[in-house]
């Protein structure tokens, strides 16, 4: 297999592609294109996979099967989530809407009866549909049955699930198989793939199908399979430039950044304990190897059954993940490593060896799959299809070159209630409900977000700040034109602890505010 390198990615180009009439605007399958066979869709969602967690981008790690999709298809270089948190992000993927419209603000249970999911539309259009893995929003994981959200087959785990059948508390891990609680038998990544392949073996291969394979890997805590445990013991990962607690790194940053270093999501006290950052990363990438194996097994099944040419295979991360950037770990923030995610796709509509630089967001997934199936996009969708963006077509509708980001206040983690707007050139971030600084970065010139331009006296930057503030406000309005901030009922104090021995102390109040 040809391995893409960073230089090769910059030079790779698309092969010619003959477009299909998907009749997106018609609302039904195009009646004049009966001969066109609707594509199958395999959507593989990886939990907390960093945007650069591919072997073709990071030579220290191994993801040969994902690399193959990038080589045989399209790599979307600038893909983001509109909320970097499991439940809101997954709800946005399935509904095509921002969190301020679908209302899933955090990871707590809530009423989902008002929501409508794209698999329901595909099921009505004749697609065979199946869900495997992590749902994790609304609290329906234990009660969902076949038919829920438009899926003929439902195999999910409860909440975050467990990597191994006997979890860290010595309890038997359970799966929800079509509404029946069933003991987990093996390593979760492998077992979900087993269920997927088994379902595929029993479908009608003359009818189109949708597989939504939603992995637990690589959510923390990271537990690699026995097969890969220790396989990266000799690998050392460089720490990011912004890791160190220095005056240069702290210059211009909001108070919360320094304060959060010594917290659940900071490098001084990650998950309320001390962590070896090197081993932390080794465990992460060893765990990712099993996910890559799963991708390969599904690809092999498609090829063996002669369905690979007419199947869209898409791999994406539900959130980014930080390994010490700005002294932080995990996600939630509006910094690049938190909100930026991987996205690769092959099959009809995605040309070979193509790199797309257009901005893609998780709200664009649902309209893209509906477009591929020839189904009209619902009017309440905030996203738009990027189908065939990875080809040489020049007649596609112009896409938005920006999106808004929203992370709502959580009582568990009351650190960074955040709203932001990102364009190809700039990112503007503001924090509501906290007494802290705004942020403005020139992403093109400062991709590591080191130089906060919010106090700049440059006339162009002042005008940019004012324009982005207004644009963010307007785009955070819901479908009824209201600006709302949803959050759930508080039930506990939350993760508010700090390490008081040698962890970072409270940050100084900004001098310009004194």
PDB file of C-alpha atoms in Angstrom, residues 79 93 112 132 138 159 180 205 210 224 232 234 245 275 295 345 348 432 434 447 452 454 456 490:
ATOM      1  CA  UNK A  79     -13.086  19.297   9.553  1.00  0.00           C
ATOM      2  CA  UNK A  93     -24.168  14.435  13.444  1.00  0.00           C
ATOM      3  CA  UNK A 112     -35.315  13.462  22.832  1.00  0.00           C
ATOM      4  CA  UNK A 132     -23.464  -0.517  16.517  1.00  0.00           C
ATOM      5  CA  UNK A 138     -30.386  11.623  26.016  1.00  0.00           C
ATOM      6  CA  UNK A 159     -23.168   5.273  28.490  1.00  0.00           C
ATOM      7  CA  UNK A 180     -32.256  -6.923  25.392  1.00  0.00           C
ATOM      8  CA  UNK A 205     -27.233  -7.374  -0.935  1.00  0.00           C
ATOM      9  CA  UNK A 210     -26.471   2.117   6.089  1.00  0.00           C
ATOM     10  CA  UNK A 224      -5.562  -1.192  24.491  1.00  0.00           C
ATOM     11  CA  UNK A 232       4.510   1.374  21.447  1.00  0.00           C
ATOM     12  CA  UNK A 234       9.688   2.542  22.784  1.00  0.00           C
ATOM     13  CA  UNK A 245       3.876  26.841  32.082  1.00  0.00           C
ATOM     14  CA  UNK A 275      -0.417  10.973  34.674  1.00  0.00           C
ATOM     15  CA  UNK A 295     -11.952  -0.320   9.663  1.00  0.00           C
ATOM     16  CA  UNK A 345     -14.064   9.117   2.822  1.00  0.00           C
ATOM     17  CA  UNK A 348     -19.080   7.349  -4.938  1.00  0.00           C
ATOM     18  CA  UNK A 432     -20.141  33.789  28.790  1.00  0.00           C
ATOM     19  CA  UNK A 434     -17.223  34.119  33.475  1.00  0.00           C
ATOM     20  CA  UNK A 447      -2.039  27.780  13.871  1.00  0.00           C
ATOM     21  CA  UNK A 452      -3.966  36.569  21.194  1.00  0.00           C
ATOM     22  CA  UNK A 454      -7.856  40.715  20.983  1.00  0.00           C
ATOM     23  CA  UNK A 456      -4.476  44.829  19.152  1.00  0.00           C
ATOM     24  CA  UNK A 490     -27.555  20.336  38.422  1.00  0.00           C
TER      25      UNK A 490
END
